[in-house]
Tab-separated table of C-alpha atoms in Angstrom:
chain	number	residue	atom	x	y	z
A	1	UNK	CA	-14.243	29.710	-82.165
A	2	UNK	CA	-14.119	28.100	-85.581
A	3	UNK	CA	-13.998	29.798	-88.943
A	4	UNK	CA	-16.938	27.654	-89.941
A	5	UNK	CA	-19.069	29.493	-87.363
A	6	UNK	CA	-17.960	32.806	-88.837
A	7	UNK	CA	-18.926	31.797	-92.348
A	8	UNK	CA	-22.151	30.159	-91.348
A	9	UNK	CA	-23.063	32.791	-88.841
A	10	UNK	CA	-22.793	36.377	-89.938
A	11	UNK	CA	-25.223	36.435	-92.820
A	12	UNK	CA	-25.679	40.037	-91.870
A	13	UNK	CA	-28.324	40.905	-94.382
A	14	UNK	CA	-30.283	37.699	-94.379
A	15	UNK	CA	-31.998	37.543	-90.991
A	16	UNK	CA	-33.362	34.112	-91.815
A	17	UNK	CA	-33.148	32.759	-88.272
A	18	UNK	CA	-35.807	33.691	-85.745
A	19	UNK	CA	-34.353	35.956	-83.062
A	20	UNK	CA	-33.816	33.854	-79.942
A	21	UNK	CA	-35.125	35.085	-76.612
A	22	UNK	CA	-31.559	35.076	-75.316
A	23	UNK	CA	-30.454	37.683	-77.834
A	24	UNK	CA	-33.696	39.686	-77.539
A	25	UNK	CA	-32.843	40.146	-73.881
A	26	UNK	CA	-29.632	41.952	-74.722
A	27	UNK	CA	-29.962	45.669	-74.178
A	28	UNK	CA	-32.943	45.224	-71.888
A	29	UNK	CA	-30.908	45.311	-68.685
A	30	UNK	CA	-30.339	48.344	-66.463
A	31	UNK	CA	-28.757	51.315	-68.143
A	32	UNK	CA	-29.366	54.912	-69.016
A	33	UNK	CA	-28.398	56.078	-65.528
A	34	UNK	CA	-25.079	57.402	-66.805
A	35	UNK	CA	-23.134	54.888	-64.724
A	36	UNK	CA	-24.204	51.442	-65.993
A	37	UNK	CA	-22.820	50.370	-69.379
A	38	UNK	CA	-24.482	47.371	-71.025
A	39	UNK	CA	-22.228	45.259	-73.223
A	40	UNK	CA	-23.169	42.537	-75.698
A	41	UNK	CA	-20.542	39.791	-75.720
A	42	UNK	CA	-20.121	36.917	-78.175
A	43	UNK	CA	-17.304	35.394	-76.112
A	44	UNK	CA	-19.203	32.471	-74.655
A	45	UNK	CA	-16.250	30.081	-74.396
A	46	UNK	CA	-14.948	29.804	-70.796
A	47	UNK	CA	-11.403	31.126	-71.341
A	48	UNK	CA	-12.179	34.378	-73.200
A	49	UNK	CA	-15.318	34.889	-71.091
A	50	UNK	CA	-13.194	34.933	-67.931
A	51	UNK	CA	-10.549	37.096	-69.590
A	52	UNK	CA	-13.125	39.730	-70.506
A	53	UNK	CA	-14.656	39.549	-67.015
A	54	UNK	CA	-11.203	40.329	-65.579
A	55	UNK	CA	-10.768	43.266	-67.955
A	56	UNK	CA	-14.185	44.752	-67.179
A	57	UNK	CA	-13.655	44.300	-63.436
A	58	UNK	CA	-10.366	46.208	-63.729
A	59	UNK	CA	-12.177	49.015	-65.559
A	60	UNK	CA	-14.815	49.246	-62.841
A	61	UNK	CA	-12.118	49.370	-60.147
A	62	UNK	CA	-10.421	52.394	-61.716
A	63	UNK	CA	-13.578	54.233	-62.807
A	64	UNK	CA	-15.646	56.697	-60.789
A	65	UNK	CA	-18.423	54.258	-59.957
A	66	UNK	CA	-19.217	53.065	-63.471
A	67	UNK	CA	-20.374	49.474	-63.920
A	68	UNK	CA	-20.291	47.130	-66.913
A	69	UNK	CA	-23.271	44.786	-67.254
A	70	UNK	CA	-22.254	42.017	-69.663
A	71	UNK	CA	-24.859	40.099	-71.668
A	72	UNK	CA	-23.060	37.031	-73.001
A	73	UNK	CA	-24.641	35.159	-75.914
A	74	UNK	CA	-23.516	31.970	-77.638
A	75	UNK	CA	-21.066	32.967	-80.372
A	76	UNK	CA	-23.007	31.465	-83.276
A	77	UNK	CA	-26.335	32.831	-82.047
A	78	UNK	CA	-24.858	36.306	-81.750
A	79	UNK	CA	-23.475	36.249	-85.283
A	80	UNK	CA	-26.533	34.711	-86.885
A	81	UNK	CA	-28.695	37.505	-85.502
A	82	UNK	CA	-26.362	40.510	-85.447
A	83	UNK	CA	-28.378	42.467	-88.020
A	84	UNK	CA	-31.644	42.178	-86.090
A	85	UNK	CA	-29.849	42.778	-82.819
A	86	UNK	CA	-28.427	46.120	-83.958
A	87	UNK	CA	-31.761	47.235	-85.388
A	88	UNK	CA	-33.707	46.152	-82.306
A	89	UNK	CA	-32.720	46.808	-78.701
A	90	UNK	CA	-28.937	46.456	-78.663
A	91	UNK	CA	-26.578	46.957	-75.766
A	92	UNK	CA	-24.572	50.156	-75.510
A	93	UNK	CA	-21.299	48.443	-76.452
A	94	UNK	CA	-20.885	45.213	-78.386
A	95	UNK	CA	-18.086	42.982	-79.668
A	96	UNK	CA	-17.566	42.610	-83.394
A	97	UNK	CA	-15.011	42.554	-86.196
A	98	UNK	CA	-12.953	45.187	-87.992
A	99	UNK	CA	-12.914	45.927	-91.722
A	100	UNK	CA	-15.793	45.055	-94.029
A	101	UNK	CA	-17.910	43.510	-91.262
A	102	UNK	CA	-17.771	46.802	-89.333
A	103	UNK	CA	-18.184	49.014	-92.405
A	104	UNK	CA	-21.379	47.203	-93.404
A	105	UNK	CA	-23.156	48.370	-90.245
A	106	UNK	CA	-21.570	51.820	-90.305
A	107	UNK	CA	-23.050	52.408	-93.755
A	108	UNK	CA	-26.466	51.347	-92.423
A	109	UNK	CA	-26.224	54.011	-89.700
A	110	UNK	CA	-26.215	51.446	-86.894
A	111	UNK	CA	-22.923	52.494	-85.257
A	112	UNK	CA	-21.866	55.541	-83.238
A	113	UNK	CA	-18.992	57.585	-84.621
A	114	UNK	CA	-16.069	57.416	-82.152
A	115	UNK	CA	-13.619	59.552	-84.117
A	116	UNK	CA	-13.252	61.808	-81.069
A	117	UNK	CA	-11.987	58.832	-79.070
A	118	UNK	CA	-9.451	58.031	-81.762
A	119	UNK	CA	-7.916	61.489	-81.434
A	120	UNK	CA	-6.648	60.380	-78.031
A	121	UNK	CA	-5.804	56.765	-78.788
A	122	UNK	CA	-2.128	55.840	-78.635
A	123	UNK	CA	-0.280	52.695	-79.637
A	124	UNK	CA	-2.325	51.848	-82.735
A	125	UNK	CA	-0.746	51.645	-86.184
A	126	UNK	CA	-2.077	53.360	-89.295
A	127	UNK	CA	-3.130	49.947	-90.605
A	128	UNK	CA	-5.206	49.363	-87.455
A	129	UNK	CA	-6.882	52.735	-87.837
A	130	UNK	CA	-7.707	51.964	-91.462
A	131	UNK	CA	-9.420	48.720	-90.416
A	132	UNK	CA	-11.440	50.678	-87.817
A	133	UNK	CA	-12.600	53.321	-90.297
A	134	UNK	CA	-15.840	53.382	-92.273
A	135	UNK	CA	-16.294	54.338	-95.917
A	136	UNK	CA	-17.109	57.872	-94.712
A	137	UNK	CA	-13.641	58.286	-93.175
A	138	UNK	CA	-14.908	58.143	-89.578
A	139	UNK	CA	-13.801	55.646	-86.946
A	140	UNK	CA	-16.292	53.210	-85.444
A	141	UNK	CA	-14.265	50.408	-83.834
A	142	UNK	CA	-11.851	50.208	-80.919
A	143	UNK	CA	-9.523	47.279	-81.766
A	144	UNK	CA	-8.622	44.913	-78.955
A	145	UNK	CA	-6.610	41.990	-80.283
A	146	UNK	CA	-5.469	40.168	-83.405
A	147	UNK	CA	-7.296	36.913	-83.916
A	148	UNK	CA	-4.351	34.791	-85.112
A	149	UNK	CA	-2.042	36.326	-87.776
A	150	UNK	CA	-1.515	34.081	-90.817
A	151	UNK	CA	1.892	32.972	-92.079
A	152	UNK	CA	3.763	29.891	-93.338
A	153	UNK	CA	4.433	27.645	-90.334
A	154	UNK	CA	7.102	24.964	-90.017
A	155	UNK	CA	9.187	23.073	-87.472
A	156	UNK	CA	12.542	24.594	-86.528
A	157	UNK	CA	14.108	21.175	-85.998
A	158	UNK	CA	13.065	19.917	-89.426
A	159	UNK	CA	14.525	22.987	-91.131
A	160	UNK	CA	17.738	22.689	-89.097
A	161	UNK	CA	18.148	18.947	-89.732
A	162	UNK	CA	17.582	19.264	-93.487
A	163	UNK	CA	19.377	22.585	-93.949
A	164	UNK	CA	16.260	24.353	-95.211
A	165	UNK	CA	16.162	28.164	-95.321
A	166	UNK	CA	13.019	30.276	-95.044
A	167	UNK	CA	12.218	31.593	-98.548
A	168	UNK	CA	11.504	35.235	-99.264
A	169	UNK	CA	10.221	34.999	-102.843
A	170	UNK	CA	7.810	32.699	-104.627
A	171	UNK	CA	10.608	31.172	-106.704
A	172	UNK	CA	12.523	30.362	-103.517
A	173	UNK	CA	9.311	28.942	-102.003
A	174	UNK	CA	8.804	26.644	-104.996
A	175	UNK	CA	12.491	25.617	-104.942
A	176	UNK	CA	12.186	24.718	-101.253
A	177	UNK	CA	8.985	22.782	-101.929
A	178	UNK	CA	10.739	20.865	-104.723
A	179	UNK	CA	13.579	20.005	-102.375
A	180	UNK	CA	11.123	18.802	-99.701
A	181	UNK	CA	9.391	16.654	-102.276
A	182	UNK	CA	12.701	14.978	-103.115
A	183	UNK	CA	13.168	14.430	-99.371
A	184	UNK	CA	9.931	12.405	-99.347
A	185	UNK	CA	7.899	15.076	-97.548
A	186	UNK	CA	4.600	16.649	-98.470
A	187	UNK	CA	6.004	20.168	-98.948
A	188	UNK	CA	2.795	22.002	-97.989
A	189	UNK	CA	0.250	20.628	-95.513
A	190	UNK	CA	-3.055	21.535	-97.149
A	191	UNK	CA	-6.684	21.351	-96.051
A	192	UNK	CA	-10.096	22.735	-96.934
A	193	UNK	CA	-12.723	20.322	-95.625
A	194	UNK	CA	-14.270	23.090	-93.526
A	195	UNK	CA	-14.317	25.495	-96.449
A	196	UNK	CA	-12.278	28.336	-94.951
A	197	UNK	CA	-8.591	27.294	-94.536
A	198	UNK	CA	-7.622	27.648	-98.219
A	199	UNK	CA	-9.026	31.194	-98.258
A	200	UNK	CA	-5.845	32.314	-96.495
A	201	UNK	CA	-3.728	31.074	-99.391
A	202	UNK	CA	-5.966	32.813	-101.945
A	203	UNK	CA	-5.794	36.095	-100.011
A	204	UNK	CA	-2.018	36.049	-99.771
A	205	UNK	CA	-1.451	35.163	-103.428
A	206	UNK	CA	-3.805	37.975	-104.478
A	207	UNK	CA	-2.251	40.586	-102.176
A	208	UNK	CA	1.291	39.557	-103.093
A	209	UNK	CA	0.434	39.606	-106.821
A	210	UNK	CA	-1.915	42.577	-107.134
A	211	UNK	CA	-1.566	44.499	-103.874
A	212	UNK	CA	-3.826	45.149	-100.922
A	213	UNK	CA	-5.929	47.866	-102.591
A	214	UNK	CA	-6.816	45.562	-105.483
A	215	UNK	CA	-7.676	42.772	-103.055
A	216	UNK	CA	-9.914	45.112	-101.069
A	217	UNK	CA	-11.726	46.226	-104.237
A	218	UNK	CA	-12.155	42.623	-105.352
A	219	UNK	CA	-13.679	41.701	-101.993
A	220	UNK	CA	-16.000	44.719	-102.196
A	221	UNK	CA	-17.382	43.531	-105.533
A	222	UNK	CA	-15.846	46.456	-107.422
A	223	UNK	CA	-13.554	44.355	-109.622
A	224	UNK	CA	-14.714	41.592	-111.956
A	225	UNK	CA	-13.534	38.098	-111.086
A	226	UNK	CA	-12.913	37.648	-114.809
A	227	UNK	CA	-10.202	40.331	-114.642
A	228	UNK	CA	-6.875	38.978	-115.923
A	229	UNK	CA	-5.287	39.842	-112.574
A	230	UNK	CA	-7.633	37.412	-110.798
A	231	UNK	CA	-6.846	34.722	-113.370
A	232	UNK	CA	-3.172	35.285	-112.600
A	233	UNK	CA	-3.870	34.542	-108.927
A	234	UNK	CA	-5.377	31.164	-109.773
A	235	UNK	CA	-2.598	30.446	-112.275
A	236	UNK	CA	0.004	31.086	-109.559
A	237	UNK	CA	-1.909	28.928	-107.108
A	238	UNK	CA	-2.076	26.170	-109.719
A	239	UNK	CA	1.723	26.280	-109.833
A	240	UNK	CA	1.800	25.514	-106.086
A	241	UNK	CA	-0.829	22.760	-105.997
A	242	UNK	CA	1.557	19.930	-107.022
A	243	UNK	CA	3.453	20.617	-103.794
A	244	UNK	CA	0.323	20.539	-101.606
A	245	UNK	CA	-1.004	17.456	-99.861
A	246	UNK	CA	-3.511	15.747	-102.158
A	247	UNK	CA	-7.092	15.303	-101.002
A	248	UNK	CA	-7.282	18.696	-99.292
A	249	UNK	CA	-11.077	18.902	-99.574
A	250	UNK	CA	-11.349	15.898	-97.284
A	251	UNK	CA	-8.825	17.108	-94.695
A	252	UNK	CA	-9.451	19.313	-91.651
A	253	UNK	CA	-6.962	21.928	-90.445
A	254	UNK	CA	-6.325	19.749	-87.398
A	255	UNK	CA	-5.237	16.883	-89.654
A	256	UNK	CA	-3.027	19.211	-91.696
A	257	UNK	CA	-1.403	20.581	-88.543
A	258	UNK	CA	-0.891	17.031	-87.309
A	259	UNK	CA	1.088	16.184	-90.440
A	260	UNK	CA	3.285	19.205	-89.698
A	261	UNK	CA	3.754	18.023	-86.127
A	262	UNK	CA	4.673	14.503	-87.280
A	263	UNK	CA	7.180	15.885	-89.794
A	264	UNK	CA	5.243	14.323	-92.647
A	265	UNK	CA	4.788	17.795	-94.162
A	266	UNK	CA	7.266	20.642	-94.279
A	267	UNK	CA	5.129	23.799	-94.227
A	268	UNK	CA	1.547	24.957	-93.693
A	269	UNK	CA	-0.235	28.244	-94.441
A	270	UNK	CA	-2.307	28.719	-91.301
A	271	UNK	CA	-3.053	31.244	-88.596
A	272	UNK	CA	-1.538	31.389	-85.127
A	273	UNK	CA	-2.413	29.438	-82.947
A	274	UNK	CA	-3.789	26.693	-85.247
A	275	UNK	CA	-0.533	24.730	-85.588
A	276	UNK	CA	0.269	24.928	-81.890
A	277	UNK	CA	-3.077	23.440	-80.962
A	278	UNK	CA	-1.947	20.132	-82.470
A	279	UNK	CA	1.553	20.100	-80.951
A	280	UNK	CA	2.317	18.535	-77.536
A	281	UNK	CA	3.305	21.111	-74.936
A	282	UNK	CA	6.922	19.966	-75.018
A	283	UNK	CA	7.122	20.652	-78.776
A	284	UNK	CA	5.545	24.110	-78.761
A	285	UNK	CA	8.938	25.785	-78.880
A	286	UNK	CA	9.748	23.984	-82.128
A	287	UNK	CA	7.092	25.927	-84.073
A	288	UNK	CA	8.264	28.783	-86.268
A	289	UNK	CA	6.970	30.709	-89.268
A	290	UNK	CA	7.973	33.041	-92.076
A	291	UNK	CA	5.812	35.597	-93.911
A	292	UNK	CA	4.072	34.397	-97.067
A	293	UNK	CA	6.637	34.945	-99.840
A	294	UNK	CA	6.878	37.904	-102.184
A	295	UNK	CA	5.432	37.459	-105.676
A	296	UNK	CA	5.422	40.952	-107.168
A	297	UNK	CA	8.283	43.176	-105.884
A	298	UNK	CA	5.973	46.187	-106.188
A	299	UNK	CA	3.911	44.856	-103.276
A	300	UNK	CA	6.586	42.837	-101.501
A	301	UNK	CA	5.349	41.374	-98.216
A	302	UNK	CA	3.544	44.576	-97.237
A	303	UNK	CA	0.153	43.060	-96.334
A	304	UNK	CA	-0.464	40.673	-93.448
A	305	UNK	CA	-3.589	38.610	-92.915
A	306	UNK	CA	-4.499	39.281	-89.262
A	307	UNK	CA	-8.200	39.440	-88.338
A	308	UNK	CA	-8.969	42.080	-85.687
A	309	UNK	CA	-11.674	41.921	-83.024
A	310	UNK	CA	-12.847	44.923	-81.028
A	311	UNK	CA	-15.649	46.986	-79.514
A	312	UNK	CA	-18.253	49.288	-81.059
A	313	UNK	CA	-21.149	51.481	-79.892
A	314	UNK	CA	-24.667	50.610	-81.056
A	315	UNK	CA	-26.478	53.663	-82.436
A	316	UNK	CA	-29.924	52.321	-81.504
A	317	UNK	CA	-29.105	51.646	-77.862
A	318	UNK	CA	-31.829	53.395	-75.889
A	319	UNK	CA	-29.304	54.227	-73.165
A	320	UNK	CA	-26.943	56.120	-75.474
A	321	UNK	CA	-29.605	58.741	-76.126
A	322	UNK	CA	-28.552	59.944	-72.667
A	323	UNK	CA	-25.405	62.089	-72.924
A	324	UNK	CA	-24.013	60.763	-69.640
A	325	UNK	CA	-24.485	57.161	-70.750
A	326	UNK	CA	-22.797	57.915	-74.075
A	327	UNK	CA	-19.914	59.518	-72.220
A	328	UNK	CA	-19.581	56.429	-70.008
A	329	UNK	CA	-19.635	54.060	-72.975
A	330	UNK	CA	-16.933	56.081	-74.726
A	331	UNK	CA	-14.928	56.132	-71.496
A	332	UNK	CA	-15.005	52.314	-71.400
A	333	UNK	CA	-13.713	52.213	-74.991
A	334	UNK	CA	-10.919	54.644	-74.116
A	335	UNK	CA	-9.800	52.330	-71.332
A	336	UNK	CA	-10.071	49.204	-73.506
A	337	UNK	CA	-7.793	50.943	-76.024
A	338	UNK	CA	-4.924	51.007	-73.513
A	339	UNK	CA	-2.067	48.538	-73.357
A	340	UNK	CA	-2.932	47.875	-69.700
A	341	UNK	CA	-6.426	46.702	-70.609
A	342	UNK	CA	-5.035	44.323	-73.212
A	343	UNK	CA	-2.470	43.008	-70.718
A	344	UNK	CA	-5.224	42.063	-68.275
A	345	UNK	CA	-7.189	40.228	-70.943
A	346	UNK	CA	-4.233	38.369	-72.439
A	347	UNK	CA	-3.041	37.224	-69.018
A	348	UNK	CA	-6.071	34.932	-68.913
A	349	UNK	CA	-6.298	34.248	-72.657
A	350	UNK	CA	-2.796	34.058	-74.202
A	351	UNK	CA	-4.006	32.645	-77.524
A	352	UNK	CA	-4.277	36.023	-79.228
A	353	UNK	CA	-1.917	38.959	-79.792
A	354	UNK	CA	-2.395	42.501	-78.489
A	355	UNK	CA	-2.965	45.258	-81.044
A	356	UNK	CA	-1.505	48.100	-78.977
A	357	UNK	CA	2.243	48.646	-79.073
A	358	UNK	CA	1.902	49.766	-75.444
A	359	UNK	CA	0.923	46.267	-74.301
A	360	UNK	CA	3.456	44.312	-72.260
A	361	UNK	CA	4.770	41.451	-74.381
A	362	UNK	CA	7.484	40.333	-71.940
A	363	UNK	CA	5.489	37.214	-71.014
A	364	UNK	CA	4.803	36.319	-74.641
A	365	UNK	CA	6.268	33.155	-76.104
A	366	UNK	CA	8.948	33.648	-78.795
A	367	UNK	CA	6.305	32.728	-81.376
A	368	UNK	CA	3.886	35.385	-80.081
A	369	UNK	CA	6.660	37.984	-80.069
A	370	UNK	CA	7.468	37.130	-83.662
A	371	UNK	CA	3.769	37.483	-84.523
A	372	UNK	CA	3.798	40.961	-82.954
A	373	UNK	CA	6.737	41.910	-85.178
A	374	UNK	CA	4.881	40.561	-88.216
A	375	UNK	CA	1.695	42.573	-87.672
A	376	UNK	CA	3.331	45.731	-86.320
A	377	UNK	CA	5.537	45.929	-89.408
A	378	UNK	CA	2.656	45.463	-91.846
A	379	UNK	CA	1.766	48.349	-94.137
A	380	UNK	CA	-1.713	46.886	-94.602
A	381	UNK	CA	-3.748	44.370	-92.602
A	382	UNK	CA	-6.402	42.217	-94.225
A	383	UNK	CA	-9.206	40.542	-92.294
A	384	UNK	CA	-9.429	37.162	-94.086
A	385	UNK	CA	-11.723	36.568	-97.061
A	386	UNK	CA	-14.798	35.714	-94.985
A	387	UNK	CA	-14.496	39.040	-93.146
A	388	UNK	CA	-13.330	41.216	-96.026
A	389	UNK	CA	-16.351	40.525	-98.226
A	390	UNK	CA	-20.055	39.873	-97.827
A	391	UNK	CA	-20.592	36.739	-95.733
A	392	UNK	CA	-23.288	35.446	-98.086
A	393	UNK	CA	-20.814	35.701	-100.986
A	394	UNK	CA	-17.953	34.070	-99.091
A	395	UNK	CA	-20.074	31.178	-97.835
A	396	UNK	CA	-22.314	30.398	-100.809
A	397	UNK	CA	-19.918	31.236	-103.647
A	398	UNK	CA	-16.282	31.225	-102.565
A	399	UNK	CA	-16.272	28.079	-100.435
A	400	UNK	CA	-17.530	25.822	-103.247
A	401	UNK	CA	-15.515	27.745	-105.869
A	402	UNK	CA	-12.198	27.258	-104.072
A	403	UNK	CA	-12.964	23.624	-103.321
A	404	UNK	CA	-13.810	23.098	-106.976
A	405	UNK	CA	-10.531	24.720	-108.004
A	406	UNK	CA	-8.573	22.488	-105.642
A	407	UNK	CA	-10.132	19.347	-107.125
A	408	UNK	CA	-10.060	20.595	-110.750
A	409	UNK	CA	-7.543	23.445	-111.200
A	410	UNK	CA	-7.417	23.389	-115.015
A	411	UNK	CA	-10.617	25.282	-115.832
A	412	UNK	CA	-9.783	28.727	-114.473
A	413	UNK	CA	-11.859	30.475	-117.148
A	414	UNK	CA	-14.980	28.536	-116.222
A	415	UNK	CA	-14.301	29.091	-112.529
A	416	UNK	CA	-13.933	32.886	-112.625
A	417	UNK	CA	-16.899	33.267	-114.987
A	418	UNK	CA	-19.082	31.315	-112.568
A	419	UNK	CA	-17.875	33.349	-109.580
A	420	UNK	CA	-18.514	36.617	-111.406
A	421	UNK	CA	-22.025	35.570	-112.439
A	422	UNK	CA	-22.983	34.724	-108.869
A	423	UNK	CA	-21.248	37.807	-107.475
A	424	UNK	CA	-23.334	40.114	-109.654
A	425	UNK	CA	-26.530	38.550	-108.362
A	426	UNK	CA	-25.535	38.729	-104.696
A	427	UNK	CA	-24.038	42.228	-104.718
A	428	UNK	CA	-27.018	43.565	-106.689
A	429	UNK	CA	-29.366	42.357	-103.938
A	430	UNK	CA	-28.836	45.564	-101.960
């Protein structure tokens, strides 16, 4: 699944695309008998589709006769029509995202409160619970896996050969970049042709400079983009741009990762497993990463960018009006919240990282194990800019704004004023 599909797809309030017959069919299957649980899936790619089938089959085998009827829809179609789906005839359970994307529907009254389930959940961090909680303080999402944690990736062999050390602070990061530049490398592989990759850099600079709570408020439209703290983010980013590959707006993430693989670039701010996808199998073990460096000691490296996917209950499911069906749906979520359930899924789809600390990570690669340490030690977890704010704002405003900044970083005042003007219009639409 590409980030482009996320940005293009979940225009949750727009509903501009006619609802396809495929999605209309969701929720119309058998259910309401207390034993059959209908589930709307956006995992249409073969690998995750099989992985989920294995997980649901394992649930059925250990349950008392309950069955899971999965309605799989093309990922983009599902996202483009999620608002209509939830207000129409949704399945009992459906797959979606944590954080702002979940909270949006909770505030509309389209999700079932599962706070009672959470009282029995084990193995989830406080940061995970926060990302599963609505503005009303109730829980609505059962997290299932991290969709690639973000960090600064590099090649072990390059660092060893050149004597480079992973930096902890921004000053050390800049010093390392300067050294790489002298060594005839592009210090930072950089790309934004698809509109989303550079968002990860913006998020980290903001959270490291101003803290997670400020970043969350900014994404929610509660802080003006003309605030001096936002200007400081762009000023810091401008300091890093001379060390980034030029022409980023014309480069895909695959091309950026390739330059890392070829040792033409020294580092890249990306999410696992993006870099590995461009490395030959025999070089996979040469990939390493370090957390995005500290900027403000007050916030350290507390926050980690690690999008979370999970399961929710649709309030308008006709089946969940039946107490037995609701009990069955909640029982499925309880099982999916276990480390065993995540183990079964990740056995078939090893590209993600389990959220539960009860999952078995013995078969993980060293890189995956390091990713587990990164996210489990985080005090806060962000969901990536396109998930932490309104999708119409991220796609229509922030993509062109960041690309404009990359090509012309000197007019920060004009940039933030333009973002703020558009933000007011979009956020006032509700």
